[in-house]
Amino acid sequence: LTIRSQDGDIAAANPPPFASLAIGGRLSAGRLAGGALAVGAGLVVPSHNLLRAESIDPGTPQFIRYQSQPDAFAAILAASWTAPGGALSLGVGVQTLLDLAGDLAFDLDIVGGRLQRREVTVDVGPAPSPVVGLLWRPASAANMRFGAAWRGASGLDYDLPLGLDLGPPLAFELRLRGTALYEPHRLALGAAWDLPTGVGGPWTLAVQVDWAQWSRAPDPAPTLSANLGGELLEGLGLGRGLDVRGRPANAGLRQRDTATPRAGAQWRPT
């Protein structure tokens, strides 16, 4: 895919190929308040990259919603409760991605021509997002089911500072921040109808509407800041004048919330 502009053709950053393995399980956990309790867990393991995060400059055409999203390891823990009689079921869970933070520090002795200190620290921590679901089976229409599900926003936040100390005269710090693998808040509403056998069953018809809050998506490009300091620059009054502060350009994204309708049918052989 190539985008043509007044400045010439711009090659787009096409999403890479991907494949992943999803495994999970469910286990009954007794009863609570007269209802059935169950717990479950799942893993999504990409086959190409355990984790791939891309932050592409907004000037490059890209598929921001699909770029590197599939190449992300995710763990899911959940629990469900079904009320006595089975008319109502409630589920809660947590989906976990990762946050990446680090620190790179180097002290350089200019006179001696050697590095006095070389330190690299990388911290990878969990970034959980909640998931809540509700299923209602009305007693007056046993062949109907209504459901709702909400999943909180998630993403990989990274913060990578690089410090270079050249001694008292001069020090330099470069910091790279951003969010990748962003997924917005999502709300899904749906209904399913099991057709009676005499009507043409065993068929199940289902409809669903998914809402996604893309209007709050962060800038996909990294934010870059550079800080120059030290006795030499401070003495010349240039300590703040040479600093660089990059700011996210969220206003240029112009993303909007989306609503996606879905419909499907399922036939069960007897």
C-alpha positions as YAML, in Angstrom:
chain: A
units: angstrom
residues:
- id: 1
  name: LEU
  ca: [0.00, 0.00, 0.00]
- id: 2
  name: THR
  ca: [1.36, 3.41, -1.06]
- id: 3
  name: ILE
  ca: [-0.16, 6.81, -0.32]
- id: 4
  name: ARG
  ca: [0.35, 9.58, -2.87]
- id: 5
  name: SER
  ca: [0.89, 13.14, -1.64]
- id: 6
  name: GLN
  ca: [2.24, 16.42, -2.92]
- id: 7
  name: ASP
  ca: [5.67, 15.45, -1.60]
- id: 8
  name: GLY
  ca: [5.68, 12.13, -3.45]
- id: 9
  name: ASP
  ca: [4.66, 8.56, -2.68]
- id: 10
  name: ILE
  ca: [4.74, 7.44, 0.96]
- id: 11
  name: ALA
  ca: [4.99, 3.73, 1.69]
- id: 12
  name: ALA
  ca: [2.57, 2.57, 4.35]
- id: 13
  name: ALA
  ca: [3.57, 0.50, 7.37]
- id: 14
  name: ASN
  ca: [1.57, -2.64, 6.63]
- id: 15
  name: PRO
  ca: [0.72, -4.95, 9.57]
- id: 16
  name: PRO
  ca: [3.05, -7.96, 9.70]
- id: 17
  name: PRO
  ca: [1.72, -11.53, 9.40]
- id: 18
  name: PHE
  ca: [0.85, -13.19, 12.69]
- id: 19
  name: ALA
  ca: [-0.38, -16.39, 14.29]
- id: 20
  name: SER
  ca: [-1.16, -17.17, 17.89]
- id: 21
  name: LEU
  ca: [-2.25, -19.99, 20.16]
- id: 22
  name: ALA
  ca: [-5.06, -19.49, 22.66]
- id: 23
  name: ILE
  ca: [-5.58, -21.98, 25.47]
- id: 24
  name: GLY
  ca: [-7.89, -21.87, 28.45]
- id: 25
  name: GLY
  ca: [-9.88, -23.83, 30.94]
- id: 26
  name: ARG
  ca: [-12.79, -23.65, 33.37]
- id: 27
  name: LEU
  ca: [-13.23, -25.34, 36.72]
- id: 28
  name: SER
  ca: [-16.26, -25.55, 38.99]
- id: 29
  name: ALA
  ca: [-15.52, -24.03, 42.40]
- id: 30
  name: GLY
  ca: [-18.54, -25.04, 44.49]
- id: 31
  name: ARG
  ca: [-21.45, -22.85, 45.43]
- id: 32
  name: LEU
  ca: [-21.83, -19.30, 46.70]
- id: 33
  name: ALA
  ca: [-25.10, -17.83, 48.03]
- id: 34
  name: GLY
  ca: [-26.94, -20.79, 46.55]
- id: 35
  name: GLY
  ca: [-25.50, -20.26, 43.06]
- id: 36
  name: ALA
  ca: [-22.82, -22.09, 41.10]
- id: 37
  name: LEU
  ca: [-19.30, -20.63, 41.19]
- id: 38
  name: ALA
  ca: [-16.62, -21.28, 38.60]
- id: 39
  name: VAL
  ca: [-13.10, -20.01, 37.87]
- id: 40
  name: GLY
  ca: [-11.19, -19.93, 34.62]
- id: 41
  name: ALA
  ca: [-7.90, -18.92, 33.10]
- id: 42
  name: GLY
  ca: [-6.53, -18.41, 29.61]
- id: 43
  name: LEU
  ca: [-3.35, -17.56, 27.74]
- id: 44
  name: VAL
  ca: [-2.79, -16.04, 24.32]
- id: 45
  name: VAL
  ca: [0.70, -16.89, 23.05]
- id: 46
  name: PRO
  ca: [1.85, -15.39, 19.71]
- id: 47
  name: SER
  ca: [3.90, -17.76, 17.58]
- id: 48
  name: HIS
  ca: [6.08, -15.16, 15.80]
- id: 49
  name: ASN
  ca: [6.90, -12.73, 18.62]
- id: 50
  name: LEU
  ca: [6.13, -13.07, 22.29]
- id: 51
  name: LEU
  ca: [5.68, -9.30, 22.34]
- id: 52
  name: ARG
  ca: [5.88, -6.83, 19.47]
- id: 53
  name: ALA
  ca: [5.23, -3.14, 20.11]
- id: 54
  name: GLU
  ca: [5.39, -0.54, 17.36]
- id: 55
  name: SER
  ca: [5.24, 3.23, 17.70]
- id: 56
  name: ILE
  ca: [5.18, 4.62, 14.18]
- id: 57
  name: ASP
  ca: [5.44, 8.29, 13.28]
- id: 58
  name: PRO
  ca: [1.99, 9.77, 12.46]
- id: 59
  name: GLY
  ca: [3.39, 10.97, 9.11]
- id: 60
  name: THR
  ca: [3.60, 7.34, 7.97]
- id: 61
  name: PRO
  ca: [0.30, 5.80, 6.79]
- id: 62
  name: GLN
  ca: [-0.55, 2.92, 9.09]
- id: 63
  name: PHE
  ca: [-3.35, 0.72, 10.34]
- id: 64
  name: ILE
  ca: [-3.24, 1.94, 13.92]
- id: 65
  name: ARG
  ca: [-5.97, -0.44, 15.10]
- id: 66
  name: TYR
  ca: [-4.34, -3.57, 13.70]
- id: 67
  name: GLN
  ca: [-0.62, -2.76, 13.45]
- id: 68
  name: SER
  ca: [1.02, -5.02, 16.01]
- id: 69
  name: GLN
  ca: [-1.97, -5.87, 18.17]
- id: 70
  name: PRO
  ca: [-1.97, -9.66, 17.58]
- id: 71
  name: ASP
  ca: [1.70, -10.03, 18.61]
- id: 72
  name: ALA
  ca: [1.11, -9.59, 22.34]
- id: 73
  name: PHE
  ca: [1.25, -12.16, 25.11]
- id: 74
  name: ALA
  ca: [-1.83, -11.90, 27.33]
- id: 75
  name: ALA
  ca: [-3.01, -13.70, 30.46]
- id: 76
  name: ILE
  ca: [-6.65, -13.81, 31.55]
- id: 77
  name: LEU
  ca: [-8.06, -14.77, 34.96]
- id: 78
  name: ALA
  ca: [-11.83, -14.87, 35.52]
- id: 79
  name: ALA
  ca: [-14.60, -16.05, 37.83]
- id: 80
  name: SER
  ca: [-18.32, -16.51, 37.20]
- id: 81
  name: TRP
  ca: [-21.41, -16.92, 39.35]
- id: 82
  name: THR
  ca: [-24.75, -18.32, 38.19]
- id: 83
  name: ALA
  ca: [-27.83, -17.55, 40.28]
- id: 84
  name: PRO
  ca: [-30.10, -20.37, 41.50]
- id: 85
  name: GLY
  ca: [-32.31, -21.47, 38.65]
- id: 86
  name: GLY
  ca: [-29.79, -20.33, 36.05]
- id: 87
  name: ALA
  ca: [-31.64, -17.15, 35.02]
- id: 88
  name: LEU
  ca: [-28.70, -14.83, 35.70]
- id: 89
  name: SER
  ca: [-24.94, -15.23, 35.33]
- id: 90
  name: LEU
  ca: [-22.24, -12.72, 36.26]
- id: 91
  name: GLY
  ca: [-18.59, -12.88, 35.30]
- id: 92
  name: VAL
  ca: [-15.59, -10.76, 36.29]
- id: 93
  name: GLY
  ca: [-12.01, -11.05, 35.19]
- id: 94
  name: VAL
  ca: [-8.67, -9.41, 34.58]
- id: 95
  name: GLN
  ca: [-6.71, -9.32, 31.34]
- id: 96
  name: THR
  ca: [-3.03, -8.55, 31.79]
- id: 97
  name: LEU
  ca: [-0.50, -7.07, 29.40]
- id: 98
  name: LEU
  ca: [2.89, -5.62, 30.33]
- id: 99
  name: ASP
  ca: [4.40, -2.23, 31.11]
- id: 100
  name: LEU
  ca: [8.02, -1.56, 30.21]
- id: 101
  name: ALA
  ca: [10.27, 0.83, 32.09]
- id: 102
  name: GLY
  ca: [14.01, 1.13, 32.17]
- id: 103
  name: ASP
  ca: [17.03, 3.24, 32.87]
- id: 104
  name: LEU
  ca: [20.32, 3.48, 30.96]
- id: 105
  name: ALA
  ca: [23.11, 5.44, 32.62]
- id: 106
  name: PHE
  ca: [26.65, 6.04, 31.34]
- id: 107
  name: ASP
  ca: [29.43, 8.10, 32.91]
- id: 108
  name: LEU
  ca: [32.15, 9.10, 30.47]
- id: 109
  name: ASP
  ca: [35.57, 10.35, 31.48]
- id: 110
  name: ILE
  ca: [36.52, 12.62, 28.56]
- id: 111
  name: VAL
  ca: [40.08, 13.23, 29.75]
- id: 112
  name: GLY
  ca: [40.81, 9.58, 30.45]
- id: 113
  name: GLY
  ca: [38.85, 8.38, 27.42]
- id: 114
  name: ARG
  ca: [36.96, 5.65, 29.24]
- id: 115
  name: LEU
  ca: [33.55, 4.80, 30.58]
- id: 116
  name: GLN
  ca: [33.43, 4.94, 34.37]
- id: 117
  name: ARG
  ca: [29.91, 3.58, 34.78]
- id: 118
  name: ARG
  ca: [27.64, 1.50, 32.57]
- id: 119
  name: GLU
  ca: [24.24, 0.59, 34.03]
- id: 120
  name: VAL
  ca: [21.13, -0.75, 32.34]
- id: 121
  name: THR
  ca: [17.90, -1.44, 34.24]
- id: 122
  name: VAL
  ca: [14.72, -2.82, 32.64]
- id: 123
  name: ASP
  ca: [11.51, -3.37, 34.61]
- id: 124
  name: VAL
  ca: [8.61, -5.29, 33.11]
- id: 125
  name: GLY
  ca: [5.44, -5.08, 35.18]
- id: 126
  name: PRO
  ca: [1.81, -6.16, 34.76]
- id: 127
  name: ALA
  ca: [-0.75, -3.81, 33.26]
- id: 128
  name: PRO
  ca: [-4.17, -5.26, 34.15]
- id: 129
  name: SER
  ca: [-7.51, -4.22, 32.67]
- id: 130
  name: PRO
  ca: [-10.90, -5.35, 34.04]
- id: 131
  name: VAL
  ca: [-13.50, -7.41, 32.20]
- id: 132
  name: VAL
  ca: [-17.14, -7.71, 33.33]
- id: 133
  name: GLY
  ca: [-19.93, -9.75, 31.73]
- id: 134
  name: LEU
  ca: [-23.62, -10.34, 32.39]
- id: 135
  name: LEU
  ca: [-25.97, -12.99, 30.92]
- id: 136
  name: TRP
  ca: [-29.74, -13.04, 31.46]
- id: 137
  name: ARG
  ca: [-32.08, -15.91, 30.56]
- id: 138
  name: PRO
  ca: [-35.65, -14.65, 31.09]
- id: 139
  name: ALA
  ca: [-37.98, -17.22, 32.63]
- id: 140
  name: SER
  ca: [-40.82, -16.11, 30.34]
- id: 141
  name: ALA
  ca: [-38.76, -16.91, 27.22]
- id: 142
  name: ALA
  ca: [-36.47, -19.85, 27.94]
- id: 143
  name: ASN
  ca: [-35.16, -19.88, 24.37]
- id: 144
  name: MET
  ca: [-33.90, -16.27, 24.58]
- id: 145
  name: ARG
  ca: [-30.63, -14.99, 26.05]
- id: 146
  name: PHE
  ca: [-29.43, -11.41, 26.55]
- id: 147
  name: GLY
  ca: [-25.87, -10.45, 27.36]
- id: 148
  name: ALA
  ca: [-23.58, -7.50, 28.01]
- id: 149
  name: ALA
  ca: [-19.82, -7.30, 28.40]
- id: 150
  name: TRP
  ca: [-17.39, -4.47, 29.16]
- id: 151
  name: ARG
  ca: [-13.61, -4.50, 28.91]
- id: 152
  name: GLY
  ca: [-11.43, -1.69, 30.17]
- id: 153
  name: ALA
  ca: [-8.78, 0.03, 28.10]
- id: 154
  name: SER
  ca: [-5.34, -1.53, 27.97]
- id: 155
  name: GLY
  ca: [-1.95, -0.87, 26.44]
- id: 156
  name: LEU
  ca: [1.78, -1.18, 26.88]
- id: 157
  name: ASP
  ca: [3.21, 1.98, 28.44]
- id: 158
  name: TYR
  ca: [6.94, 2.39, 28.04]
- id: 159
  name: ASP
  ca: [9.36, 4.88, 29.59]
- id: 160
  name: LEU
  ca: [13.02, 4.58, 28.60]
- id: 161
  name: PRO
  ca: [15.45, 7.28, 29.82]
- id: 162
  name: LEU
  ca: [19.06, 7.38, 28.64]
- id: 163
  name: GLY
  ca: [21.51, 9.37, 30.76]
- id: 164
  name: LEU
  ca: [25.02, 10.31, 29.65]
- id: 165
  name: ASP
  ca: [27.19, 12.06, 32.24]
- id: 166
  name: LEU
  ca: [30.32, 13.71, 30.83]
- id: 167
  name: GLY
  ca: [31.39, 15.00, 34.20]
- id: 168
  name: PRO
  ca: [30.52, 18.30, 35.92]
- id: 169
  name: PRO
  ca: [30.76, 20.37, 32.71]
- id: 170
  name: LEU
  ca: [28.11, 18.54, 30.70]
- id: 171
  name: ALA
  ca: [25.28, 16.02, 31.18]
- id: 172
  name: PHE
  ca: [22.72, 14.75, 28.72]
- id: 173
  name: GLU
  ca: [19.42, 12.90, 29.25]
- id: 174
  name: LEU
  ca: [17.19, 11.51, 26.51]
- id: 175
  name: ARG
  ca: [13.78, 10.14, 27.47]
- id: 176
  name: LEU
  ca: [11.45, 8.11, 25.27]
- id: 177
  name: ARG
  ca: [7.83, 7.62, 26.34]
- id: 178
  name: GLY
  ca: [4.70, 6.32, 24.72]
- id: 179
  name: THR
  ca: [1.91, 3.76, 24.55]
- id: 180
  name: ALA
  ca: [1.75, 0.82, 22.18]
- id: 181
  name: LEU
  ca: [-0.68, -2.09, 21.71]
- id: 182
  name: TYR
  ca: [-3.53, 0.19, 22.77]
- id: 183
  name: GLU
  ca: [-7.03, -1.24, 23.09]
- id: 184
  name: PRO
  ca: [-9.88, 1.15, 24.00]
- id: 185
  name: HIS
  ca: [-12.78, 0.67, 26.37]
- id: 186
  name: ARG
  ca: [-15.23, -1.74, 24.73]
- id: 187
  name: LEU
  ca: [-18.91, -2.43, 25.44]
- id: 188
  name: ALA
  ca: [-20.82, -5.26, 23.77]
- id: 189
  name: LEU
  ca: [-24.59, -5.83, 23.89]
- id: 190
  name: GLY
  ca: [-26.14, -8.93, 22.34]
- id: 191
  name: ALA
  ca: [-29.08, -11.31, 22.18]
- id: 192
  name: ALA
  ca: [-29.53, -14.91, 21.03]
- id: 193
  name: TRP
  ca: [-32.66, -16.87, 20.11]
- id: 194
  name: ASP
  ca: [-32.84, -20.66, 19.97]
- id: 195
  name: LEU
  ca: [-35.41, -21.51, 17.32]
- id: 196
  name: PRO
  ca: [-37.88, -24.21, 18.28]
- id: 197
  name: THR
  ca: [-37.45, -27.48, 16.41]
- id: 198
  name: GLY
  ca: [-40.80, -27.05, 14.68]
- id: 199
  name: VAL
  ca: [-39.72, -23.66, 13.26]
- id: 200
  name: GLY
  ca: [-36.63, -25.05, 11.59]
- id: 201
  name: GLY
  ca: [-34.25, -25.82, 14.42]
- id: 202
  name: PRO
  ca: [-31.91, -26.70, 15.85]
- id: 203
  name: TRP
  ca: [-30.82, -23.17, 14.86]
- id: 204
  name: THR
  ca: [-29.60, -20.26, 16.97]
- id: 205
  name: LEU
  ca: [-29.79, -16.68, 15.71]
- id: 206
  name: ALA
  ca: [-27.68, -13.97, 17.36]
- id: 207
  name: VAL
  ca: [-27.22, -10.21, 17.04]
- id: 208
  name: GLN
  ca: [-24.65, -7.98, 18.74]
- id: 209
  name: VAL
  ca: [-23.44, -4.38, 18.79]
- id: 210
  name: ASP
  ca: [-19.86, -3.53, 19.83]
- id: 211
  name: TRP
  ca: [-18.93, 0.01, 20.91]
- id: 212
  name: ALA
  ca: [-15.26, 1.05, 21.13]
- id: 213
  name: GLN
  ca: [-14.03, 4.35, 22.60]
- id: 214
  name: TRP
  ca: [-11.29, 5.12, 20.07]
- id: 215
  name: SER
  ca: [-11.71, 8.87, 20.64]
- id: 216
  name: ARG
  ca: [-9.52, 8.58, 23.75]
- id: 217
  name: ALA
  ca: [-6.69, 6.71, 22.05]
- id: 218
  name: PRO
  ca: [-3.23, 8.14, 22.78]
- id: 219
  name: ASP
  ca: [-0.79, 9.28, 20.12]
- id: 220
  name: PRO
  ca: [0.81, 6.15, 18.63]
- id: 221
  name: ALA
  ca: [4.13, 7.96, 18.08]
- id: 222
  name: PRO
  ca: [6.66, 8.11, 20.93]
- id: 223
  name: THR
  ca: [7.19, 11.31, 22.88]
- id: 224
  name: LEU
  ca: [10.82, 12.37, 22.90]
- id: 225
  name: SER
  ca: [12.42, 14.80, 25.34]
- id: 226
  name: ALA
  ca: [16.06, 15.82, 25.69]
- id: 227
  name: ASN
  ca: [17.62, 17.63, 28.60]
- id: 228
  name: LEU
  ca: [21.06, 19.22, 28.41]
- id: 229
  name: GLY
  ca: [22.70, 20.41, 31.62]
- id: 230
  name: GLY
  ca: [25.92, 20.70, 33.51]
- id: 231
  name: GLU
  ca: [28.07, 23.49, 34.93]
- id: 232
  name: LEU
  ca: [29.23, 24.64, 31.50]
- id: 233
  name: LEU
  ca: [25.77, 25.20, 30.02]
- id: 234
  name: GLU
  ca: [24.30, 26.52, 33.24]
- id: 235
  name: GLY
  ca: [27.12, 29.05, 33.48]
- id: 236
  name: LEU
  ca: [26.36, 30.26, 29.95]
- id: 237
  name: GLY
  ca: [22.63, 30.44, 30.69]
- id: 238
  name: LEU
  ca: [21.83, 27.77, 28.10]
- id: 239
  name: GLY
  ca: [20.64, 25.02, 30.45]
- id: 240
  name: ARG
  ca: [16.94, 25.33, 29.57]
- id: 241
  name: GLY
  ca: [17.35, 26.90, 26.15]
- id: 242
  name: LEU
  ca: [18.73, 23.72, 24.59]
- id: 243
  name: ASP
  ca: [16.15, 21.36, 26.09]
- id: 244
  name: VAL
  ca: [13.71, 19.60, 23.73]
- id: 245
  name: ARG
  ca: [10.20, 18.70, 24.80]
- id: 246
  name: GLY
  ca: [8.12, 16.57, 22.48]
- id: 247
  name: ARG
  ca: [4.39, 16.58, 23.10]
- id: 248
  name: PRO
  ca: [1.79, 14.06, 21.90]
- id: 249
  name: ALA
  ca: [-0.27, 15.31, 18.97]
- id: 250
  name: ASN
  ca: [-3.55, 13.60, 19.89]
- id: 251
  name: ALA
  ca: [-5.61, 16.32, 18.21]
- id: 252
  name: GLY
  ca: [-4.24, 15.28, 14.84]
- id: 253
  name: LEU
  ca: [-5.50, 11.71, 15.14]
- id: 254
  name: ARG
  ca: [-9.18, 12.68, 14.79]
- id: 255
  name: GLN
  ca: [-10.30, 9.24, 15.88]
- id: 256
  name: ARG
  ca: [-13.93, 8.65, 16.71]
- id: 257
  name: ASP
  ca: [-15.82, 6.09, 18.72]
- id: 258
  name: THR
  ca: [-17.07, 3.18, 16.64]
- id: 259
  name: ALA
  ca: [-20.20, 1.02, 16.79]
- id: 260
  name: THR
  ca: [-20.03, -2.31, 14.95]
- id: 261
  name: PRO
  ca: [-23.19, -4.40, 14.41]
- id: 262
  name: ARG
  ca: [-22.86, -8.15, 14.06]
- id: 263
  name: ALA
  ca: [-25.29, -10.95, 13.21]
- id: 264
  name: GLY
  ca: [-24.84, -14.68, 12.95]
- id: 265
  name: ALA
  ca: [-26.56, -18.06, 12.85]
- id: 266
  name: GLN
  ca: [-25.55, -21.44, 14.22]
- id: 267
  name: TRP
  ca: [-26.89, -24.85, 13.25]
- id: 268
  name: ARG
  ca: [-26.44, -27.80, 15.56]
- id: 269
  name: PRO
  ca: [-26.60, -31.29, 14.06]
- id: 270
  name: THR
  ca: [-28.80, -33.75, 15.93]
...
